[in-house]
Coordinates of C-alpha atoms in Angstrom, one line a residue:
M1 CA 1.6 -2.9 -7.5
R2 CA -0.3 -0.8 -10.0
P3 CA -0.6 2.8 -8.7
R4 CA -4.0 3.5 -10.3
P5 CA -6.1 0.9 -8.3
F6 CA -4.2 1.9 -5.2
F7 CA -5.1 5.6 -5.5
H8 CA -8.6 4.7 -6.8
N9 CA -9.2 2.9 -3.5
F10 CA -7.1 5.2 -1.3
G11 CA -10.1 6.2 0.9
A12 CA -11.1 2.7 1.7
I13 CA -7.5 1.7 2.3
C14 CA -6.9 4.5 4.8
T15 CA -10.2 3.7 6.5
L16 CA -9.2 0.0 7.0
A17 CA -5.7 0.9 8.0
F18 CA -6.2 3.7 10.4
V19 CA -9.7 3.1 11.9
G20 CA -9.6 -0.6 11.3
T21 CA -6.3 -1.2 13.1
F22 CA -7.5 0.6 16.2
V23 CA -10.8 -1.3 16.2
S24 CA -8.9 -4.6 15.9
A25 CA -6.4 -3.7 18.6
L26 CA -9.2 -2.6 21.0
S27 CA -11.3 -5.7 20.3
I28 CA -8.5 -8.1 21.0
A29 CA -7.5 -6.2 24.1
L30 CA -11.0 -6.3 25.5
V31 CA -11.3 -10.1 24.9
M32 CA -7.9 -10.7 26.5
W33 CA -8.7 -8.5 29.5
V34 CA -12.2 -10.0 30.1
A35 CA -10.8 -13.6 29.7
G36 CA -8.2 -12.8 32.3
A37 CA -10.6 -11.0 34.7
V38 CA -13.0 -14.0 34.8
G39 CA -10.1 -16.5 35.3
M40 CA -10.2 -18.2 31.9
T41 CA -6.6 -17.3 31.0
Y42 CA -3.5 -15.6 32.3
S43 CA -4.4 -12.1 33.6
F44 CA -2.8 -8.9 32.1
S45 CA -3.4 -5.2 32.8
F46 CA -5.6 -3.5 30.2
V47 CA -2.6 -1.4 28.9
E48 CA -0.7 -4.7 28.4
C49 CA -3.6 -6.1 26.5
M50 CA -3.7 -3.0 24.3
I51 CA 0.1 -3.5 23.7
Y52 CA -0.5 -7.0 22.5
G53 CA -3.7 -6.0 20.5
S54 CA -1.5 -3.4 18.7
L55 CA 1.3 -5.8 17.7
I56 CA -1.0 -8.7 16.7
S57 CA -3.2 -6.3 14.6
A58 CA -0.3 -5.8 12.1
T59 CA -1.3 -7.8 9.0
D60 CA 1.3 -9.2 6.6
P61 CA -0.4 -11.2 3.8
V62 CA 2.8 -12.1 2.0
T63 CA 1.6 -15.5 1.1
V64 CA -1.8 -14.2 -0.1
L65 CA -0.3 -11.5 -2.2
A66 CA 2.1 -13.9 -3.9
I67 CA -0.9 -16.2 -4.8
F68 CA -2.9 -13.1 -5.9
Q69 CA -0.1 -12.2 -8.3
S70 CA 0.3 -15.7 -9.7
M71 CA -3.5 -16.0 -10.2
N72 CA -3.9 -12.5 -11.5
V73 CA -6.8 -11.4 -9.2
Q74 CA -8.9 -8.3 -9.8
P75 CA -6.8 -5.1 -9.4
D76 CA -9.1 -3.5 -6.9
L77 CA -8.9 -6.5 -4.6
Y78 CA -5.1 -6.7 -4.8
A79 CA -4.8 -2.9 -4.1
L80 CA -7.1 -3.1 -1.1
V81 CA -5.2 -6.1 0.5
F82 CA -1.8 -4.7 -0.3
G83 CA -2.5 -1.1 0.6
E84 CA -4.2 -1.9 3.8
S85 CA -1.4 -4.2 4.9
V86 CA 1.3 -1.7 4.3
L87 CA -0.4 1.2 6.0
N88 CA -1.7 -1.1 8.7
D89 CA 1.8 -2.2 9.6
A90 CA 2.8 1.4 10.0
V91 CA -0.2 2.2 12.2
A92 CA 0.4 -0.9 14.3
I93 CA 4.0 0.0 15.0
V94 CA 3.1 3.6 16.0
L95 CA 0.2 2.4 18.2
Y96 CA 2.5 -0.2 19.9
R97 CA 5.0 2.5 20.8
T98 CA 2.2 4.8 22.0
M99 CA 0.9 2.1 24.3
L100 CA 4.4 1.6 25.7
T101 CA 4.5 5.3 26.7
I102 CA 1.2 5.0 28.5
R103 CA 2.4 1.9 30.3
S104 CA 5.4 3.7 31.7
S105 CA 3.3 6.3 33.5
E106 CA 0.0 6.5 35.5
F107 CA -3.0 6.5 33.2
T108 CA -4.7 9.9 33.2
M109 CA -6.6 12.0 30.6
G110 CA -3.4 14.0 30.1
V111 CA -1.4 10.9 29.4
L112 CA -4.0 9.8 26.9
L113 CA -3.9 13.2 25.1
N114 CA -0.2 13.1 25.1
A115 CA -0.3 9.6 23.6
V116 CA -2.6 10.8 20.8
A117 CA -0.3 13.8 20.2
Y118 CA 2.7 11.4 20.1
F119 CA 0.9 9.2 17.6
G120 CA 0.3 12.3 15.3
V121 CA 3.8 13.6 15.7
I122 CA 5.4 10.2 14.8
F123 CA 3.2 9.9 11.7
A124 CA 3.6 13.5 10.5
G125 CA 7.3 13.5 11.1
S126 CA 7.8 10.2 9.3
F127 CA 5.6 11.4 6.4
V128 CA 7.7 14.6 6.0
I129 CA 11.0 12.7 6.0
G130 CA 9.7 10.2 3.5
V131 CA 8.4 12.8 1.1
A132 CA 11.5 15.0 1.5
C133 CA 13.8 12.1 0.6
G134 CA 11.7 11.1 -2.3
L135 CA 11.7 14.7 -3.8
A136 CA 15.4 15.0 -3.1
S137 CA 16.1 11.8 -5.1
A138 CA 14.0 13.1 -8.0
L139 CA 15.9 16.4 -8.0
L140 CA 19.3 14.6 -8.0
L141 CA 18.3 12.3 -10.8
K142 CA 16.9 15.2 -12.8
H143 CA 19.9 17.6 -12.6
S144 CA 22.8 15.1 -12.4
H145 CA 22.1 13.3 -15.7
M146 CA 22.5 10.0 -14.0
H147 CA 20.3 8.4 -16.7
E148 CA 23.6 8.3 -18.7
M149 CA 25.1 6.1 -16.0
E150 CA 22.7 3.3 -15.2
A151 CA 24.6 1.9 -12.3
S152 CA 24.7 5.3 -10.5
E153 CA 21.0 5.9 -10.9
A154 CA 20.3 2.4 -9.5
C155 CA 22.4 3.3 -6.4
V156 CA 20.4 6.5 -5.9
V157 CA 17.1 4.6 -6.1
V158 CA 18.3 2.1 -3.5
I159 CA 20.0 4.6 -1.2
F160 CA 17.3 7.2 -0.7
P161 CA 14.6 4.9 0.7
F162 CA 17.2 3.5 3.0
L163 CA 18.1 7.1 4.0
A164 CA 14.5 7.9 4.8
Y165 CA 14.2 4.7 6.9
S166 CA 17.5 5.3 8.8
L167 CA 16.8 9.0 9.5
S168 CA 13.3 8.2 10.9
Q169 CA 14.7 5.4 13.1
Y170 CA 17.4 7.7 14.4
L171 CA 14.8 10.4 15.3
A172 CA 12.7 7.8 17.0
L173 CA 10.0 8.0 14.3
S174 CA 8.5 5.3 12.2
G175 CA 10.9 4.0 9.5
I176 CA 8.2 2.0 7.7
V177 CA 6.0 5.1 7.3
S178 CA 8.9 7.1 5.9
I179 CA 10.0 4.4 3.4
L180 CA 6.3 3.9 2.3
F181 CA 5.8 7.6 1.4
C182 CA 9.3 7.9 0.0
G183 CA 8.5 5.0 -2.4
I184 CA 5.2 6.6 -3.4
V185 CA 6.9 10.0 -4.2
M186 CA 9.8 8.3 -6.0
A187 CA 7.4 6.2 -8.1
H188 CA 5.8 9.4 -9.4
Y189 CA 8.6 12.0 -9.6
A190 CA 11.9 10.0 -9.6
K191 CA 10.9 7.2 -12.0
P192 CA 10.4 9.5 -15.1
N193 CA 14.0 10.7 -14.6
L194 CA 15.4 7.2 -15.0
S195 CA 16.7 5.8 -18.2
V196 CA 14.4 3.4 -20.1
R197 CA 16.5 0.4 -19.0
G198 CA 16.5 1.6 -15.4
Q199 CA 12.7 1.8 -15.4
E200 CA 12.5 -1.8 -16.6
A201 CA 15.3 -3.4 -14.5
L202 CA 14.8 -1.8 -11.1
P203 CA 11.4 -3.3 -10.4
Y204 CA 12.8 -6.8 -10.9
F205 CA 15.7 -6.0 -8.6
F206 CA 13.4 -4.8 -5.8
R207 CA 11.0 -7.8 -6.3
T208 CA 14.0 -10.1 -5.9
L209 CA 15.2 -8.3 -2.8
A210 CA 11.7 -8.5 -1.3
S211 CA 11.5 -12.2 -1.9
L212 CA 14.9 -12.8 -0.2
A213 CA 13.9 -10.7 2.8
E214 CA 10.6 -12.5 3.2
T215 CA 12.4 -15.9 3.0
F216 CA 14.8 -14.8 5.6
V217 CA 12.0 -13.7 8.0
F218 CA 10.2 -17.0 7.7
V219 CA 13.4 -19.0 8.2
Y220 CA 14.2 -16.8 11.3
M221 CA 10.6 -17.4 12.6
G222 CA 11.0 -21.1 12.2
A223 CA 14.4 -21.1 14.0
T224 CA 13.0 -18.9 16.8
V225 CA 10.4 -21.7 17.7
F226 CA 13.3 -24.0 18.7
L227 CA 16.1 -21.6 19.6
Q228 CA 14.3 -19.2 22.0
R229 CA 12.5 -20.1 25.2
Q230 CA 8.7 -20.4 24.7
E231 CA 5.8 -20.3 27.1
W232 CA 3.6 -23.1 25.9
S233 CA 1.8 -23.6 29.2
H234 CA -0.9 -21.0 28.4
V235 CA -2.8 -23.0 25.8
A236 CA -6.2 -21.5 26.8
L237 CA -4.8 -18.0 26.3
T238 CA -3.4 -18.9 22.9
L239 CA -6.7 -20.3 21.7
V240 CA -8.7 -17.3 23.0
I241 CA -6.3 -14.9 21.2
L242 CA -6.6 -16.8 18.0
L243 CA -10.4 -16.6 18.1
A244 CA -10.2 -12.9 19.1
V245 CA -7.9 -12.2 16.1
L246 CA -10.4 -13.8 13.7
G247 CA -13.4 -12.0 15.3
A248 CA -11.6 -8.7 15.5
R249 CA -10.7 -9.0 11.8
A250 CA -14.4 -9.4 11.0
L251 CA -15.2 -6.3 13.1
Q252 CA -12.5 -4.4 11.3
V253 CA -13.6 -5.4 7.7
Y254 CA -17.4 -5.7 7.5
P255 CA -18.6 -2.5 9.3
L256 CA -15.9 -0.3 7.8
T257 CA -16.4 -1.6 4.2
A258 CA -20.2 -1.1 4.7
A259 CA -19.5 2.5 5.8
V260 CA -17.3 3.0 2.8
N261 CA -20.0 1.6 0.5
K262 CA -22.5 4.1 1.9
I263 CA -20.6 7.0 0.4
R264 CA -19.5 5.3 -2.8
L265 CA -21.5 5.1 -6.0
P266 CA -23.2 1.8 -6.7
S267 CA -20.7 1.0 -9.4
R268 CA -17.7 1.5 -7.0
R269 CA -19.0 -0.4 -4.0
I270 CA -16.9 -3.2 -2.5
P271 CA -18.6 -6.5 -3.4
R272 CA -19.3 -9.1 -0.8
S273 CA -16.6 -11.4 -2.3
H274 CA -14.0 -8.8 -1.8
K275 CA -15.1 -8.2 1.8
F276 CA -14.8 -11.9 2.6
M277 CA -11.4 -12.0 1.0
L278 CA -10.2 -9.0 2.9
W279 CA -11.2 -10.9 6.1
F280 CA -9.7 -14.1 4.9
A281 CA -6.4 -12.4 3.9
G282 CA -5.8 -11.0 7.3
L283 CA -2.6 -13.1 7.9
R284 CA -0.1 -12.2 10.6
G285 CA 3.6 -12.2 9.8
A286 CA 6.9 -10.4 10.0
I287 CA 5.8 -7.1 11.8
A288 CA 3.8 -8.9 14.5
F289 CA 6.7 -11.3 15.0
A290 CA 9.2 -8.5 15.2
L291 CA 7.1 -6.5 17.7
S292 CA 6.6 -9.6 19.9
L293 CA 10.4 -10.1 20.0
E294 CA 10.7 -6.4 21.0
S295 CA 8.1 -6.9 23.7
V296 CA 10.5 -9.3 25.6
R297 CA 12.8 -6.3 26.2
D298 CA 10.1 -3.6 26.3
I299 CA 7.9 -5.3 28.9
D300 CA 8.9 -7.8 31.6
E301 CA 10.4 -11.1 30.6
E302 CA 7.5 -13.4 31.5
T303 CA 4.9 -11.3 29.7
G304 CA 7.1 -10.8 26.7
R305 CA 7.7 -14.6 26.3
I306 CA 3.9 -15.2 26.5
F307 CA 3.4 -12.6 23.8
L308 CA 6.1 -14.2 21.6
T309 CA 4.8 -17.7 21.9
T310 CA 1.2 -16.7 21.2
T311 CA 2.3 -14.6 18.2
L312 CA 4.3 -17.5 16.7
F313 CA 1.3 -19.8 17.0
V314 CA -1.1 -17.2 15.4
V315 CA 1.4 -16.5 12.6
M316 CA 1.9 -20.2 11.8
F317 CA -1.8 -20.9 11.9
T318 CA -2.7 -18.1 9.5
V319 CA 0.2 -18.6 7.1
L320 CA -0.1 -22.3 6.8
G321 CA -3.9 -22.7 7.2
V322 CA -5.3 -19.6 5.7
G323 CA -2.5 -18.9 3.2
G324 CA -2.7 -22.5 1.9
A325 CA -6.4 -22.2 1.1
T326 CA -6.2 -18.9 -0.6
G327 CA -5.9 -20.3 -4.2
H328 CA -9.1 -22.4 -3.7
M329 CA -11.0 -19.4 -2.3
V330 CA -9.9 -17.2 -5.3
D331 CA -11.3 -19.8 -7.7
K332 CA -14.4 -20.4 -5.7
L333 CA -15.3 -16.7 -5.4
K334 CA -14.3 -16.1 -9.0
L335 CA -11.9 -13.3 -8.2
R336 CA -9.5 -13.6 -11.2
A337 CA -9.1 -10.4 -13.3
R338 CA -11.3 -10.0 -16.3
P339 CA -9.5 -9.2 -19.7
E340 CA -10.7 -5.6 -19.6
D341 CA -9.0 -5.1 -16.1
D342 CA -5.6 -6.1 -17.5
V343 CA -4.5 -3.0 -19.3
D344 CA -1.2 -1.2 -19.4
N345 CA -2.3 2.3 -18.7
D346 CA -2.3 2.2 -14.9
D347 CA -0.9 5.7 -14.2
V348 CA -3.4 7.5 -16.3
E349 CA -5.1 10.1 -14.2
M350 CA -4.2 8.4 -10.9
L351 CA -3.9 11.8 -9.3
D352 CA -7.5 12.5 -10.3
D353 CA -8.4 9.4 -8.3
L354 CA -6.6 10.8 -5.3
D355 CA -8.2 14.2 -5.7
D356 CA -11.8 12.9 -6.2
G357 CA -11.7 10.3 -3.4
D358 CA -13.0 6.7 -3.8
D359 CA -15.6 7.7 -6.3
A360 CA -12.9 9.4 -8.4
G361 CA -15.4 11.3 -10.4
N362 CA -17.4 8.2 -11.3
G363 CA -20.7 10.1 -11.0
A364 CA -20.2 11.2 -14.5
L365 CA -18.6 7.9 -15.6
N366 CA -21.3 5.4 -15.0
G367 CA -21.5 4.4 -18.7
V368 CA -18.5 3.7 -20.9
A369 CA -19.0 3.6 -24.6
A370 CA -17.6 0.9 -26.7
P371 CA -14.6 1.7 -28.9
S372 CA -15.3 2.9 -32.4
E373 CA -14.3 0.9 -35.5
G374 CA -10.9 2.6 -35.5
G375 CA -10.3 1.3 -32.0
A376 CA -9.0 4.7 -30.8
D377 CA -12.1 6.6 -29.7
L378 CA -12.5 5.7 -26.1
S379 CA -15.0 8.5 -25.3
V380 CA -17.3 8.2 -22.3
S381 CA -21.0 8.3 -22.6
G382 CA -23.1 10.8 -20.7
S383 CA -21.8 14.1 -22.2
E384 CA -22.7 16.0 -25.3
G385 CA -21.0 15.6 -28.6
G386 CA -19.3 12.3 -27.5
E387 CA -16.8 14.2 -25.4
S388 CA -15.9 12.7 -22.0
P389 CA -16.7 14.6 -18.8
R390 CA -12.9 14.4 -18.0
R391 CA -12.1 16.3 -21.3
L392 CA -14.8 18.9 -20.5
R393 CA -13.4 19.2 -17.1
R394 CA -9.9 19.8 -18.5
G395 CA -11.2 22.4 -20.9
A396 CA -13.2 24.4 -18.3
P397 CA -12.1 23.5 -14.8
S398 CA -14.3 24.5 -11.9
R399 CA -13.1 26.7 -9.1
S400 CA -12.4 23.7 -6.8
Q401 CA -10.4 22.0 -9.5
N402 CA -8.3 25.1 -10.0
F403 CA -6.9 24.4 -6.5
S404 CA -6.8 20.7 -6.7
F405 CA -3.5 18.8 -6.0
K406 CA -3.8 17.3 -9.5
R407 CA -3.4 20.7 -11.1
L408 CA -0.6 21.7 -8.6
D409 CA 1.2 18.5 -9.6
E410 CA 0.7 18.9 -13.3
F411 CA 1.8 22.6 -13.5
V412 CA 4.2 23.0 -10.6
L413 CA 5.6 19.8 -9.1
T414 CA 6.0 17.7 -12.2
P415 CA 8.0 20.3 -14.1
M416 CA 10.0 21.1 -11.0
F417 CA 11.0 17.5 -10.1
T418 CA 11.0 15.7 -13.5
H419 CA 12.2 16.0 -17.0
K420 CA 9.3 17.1 -19.1
Q421 CA 9.7 14.3 -21.6
G422 CA 9.9 11.6 -18.9
A423 CA 6.9 13.1 -17.1
E424 CA 4.8 13.0 -20.3
L425 CA 5.8 9.4 -20.9
E426 CA 4.8 8.5 -17.3
M427 CA 1.5 10.4 -17.2
S428 CA 0.6 8.9 -20.6
G429 CA 0.4 5.5 -19.0
L430 CA 2.8 3.9 -21.4
S431 CA 5.6 2.0 -19.7
P432 CA 9.0 1.9 -21.6
R433 CA 8.3 -1.7 -22.6
A434 CA 4.8 -0.8 -23.9
T435 CA 6.3 2.1 -25.8
R436 CA 8.9 -0.1 -27.5
E437 CA 6.4 -2.8 -28.3
R438 CA 4.0 -0.2 -29.8
A439 CA 6.8 1.1 -32.0
K440 CA 7.6 -2.4 -33.3
T441 CA 4.0 -3.5 -34.0
A442 CA 2.3 -0.3 -35.2
P443 CA 1.6 -0.1 -38.9
G444 CA 3.4 2.4 -41.1
G445 CA 6.7 2.7 -42.7
S446 CA 8.5 4.1 -39.7
G447 CA 6.9 1.5 -37.4
D448 CA 6.5 4.2 -34.7
G449 CA 2.7 3.9 -34.5
G450 CA 2.3 7.7 -34.4
V451 CA 5.0 8.3 -31.9
N452 CA 8.3 9.9 -32.8
H453 CA 11.3 8.7 -30.8
S454 CA 14.5 10.6 -30.6
T455 CA 17.6 9.6 -28.6
D456 CA 20.1 12.0 -27.2
G457 CA 23.8 11.3 -26.6
G458 CA 23.0 10.0 -23.1
G459 CA 20.6 7.4 -24.1
S460 CA 17.4 9.1 -22.9
V461 CA 14.4 8.7 -25.0
A462 CA 12.1 11.6 -25.9
V463 CA 8.6 10.7 -26.9
A464 CA 6.4 13.2 -28.9
P465 CA 2.9 12.3 -30.1
A466 CA 2.5 12.7 -33.8
A467 CA -1.1 11.5 -34.3
P468 CA -3.7 13.9 -32.8
R469 CA -6.3 11.2 -32.8
E470 CA -4.2 8.8 -30.8
A471 CA -3.2 11.6 -28.4
A472 CA -6.9 12.6 -27.9
A473 CA -7.8 8.9 -27.4
M474 CA -5.0 8.6 -24.8
N475 CA -6.4 11.5 -22.9
E476 CA -9.9 10.0 -22.9
V477 CA -9.1 6.7 -21.3
P478 CA -11.9 6.1 -18.8
L479 CA -11.3 5.4 -15.1

């Protein structure tokens, strides 16, 4: 996934994942509890309803994301669906475990406060482990010169996320939270320390690995339908939960996106078509299935079997029914990416997006000037002398910007954890492939397009800008 749209929508993603998952779990639990209390369905305690609401609130839109990728949907929509699903899985797992601790003791205000503290400790501990493993991998790649040994650097990239996951699981924390933040840190700090070939090849490796894992999960789910004992006698409960899942998803998406739009600038508001697709893409999958399998052991046998059967039905309905109609909905809502969205400078100023929140400084970026005849002057309208507000901000940073994470990253963390050359290549927004293509196609006798390339004995590539106009234009790419 492109990092820039992810961080550009980070506030909305966190709102949907953290607040939205709790809203969804509570809504489903209330429907289950009321339906059982009035005698419509099998009756559960409210804590058991919250346990099931937590596990079934984990979205896993693998099918939708695969279709999104093949149809090249708008980057903001893809980032919202992907980012919310990843963080939502982590929140659902932690909430599920928190509800289990409440179930094992008498419900009091003290128990509730302990559960909230337990939730915070799990998330904070998992976050620290993930970030620490990511930074450790960056330091190892930087100081060991593994870019000279491509097989070794690939092993490091594979081992450290697994280390973060295993360590978190051993400490009874959340492995999925750790591996998520480990991946984010490694993408920013470890990736520039890789060789050019490693930066190109490893994404394909992980994509293949993810495809194999997803295939295995769906095969295992299909086998579970026939190989494990199911409780199909509670048809009314299954139908009530399916309707509750669809309704809770609507309560999760529409009010929260409306709240996000209240604090966003008009140009950055989430459109109605994206809201509908967020609701439509709320498929259930691997995480909900895995937690329902755990519930057979964590709760009593009968309740766990009911949870497992109901979850399998919801997963099959959403994957086959909703997932199969995704392509039609993308075309009907005209959600394919526009040509101007498909650019290869995704990492440019992505930390500015994270610092400035959802608006990402767009108050000064409402109007974007057309490129000049030379095609290199990408200045932004709304400032004097044709200079972009971002350039003016760089030249004279405000007091708040002096203490921003972006400046800390630029002047402290990036030099500490990355090779300077690699960091410049990464922050410039040029992927290794784009750099080489630019060198081949650019006019001039050297064919370098204003970029001087030098290769050391280990095969690493140093990139130094030779054309001031191009370098200035690169710094003025608008968000």
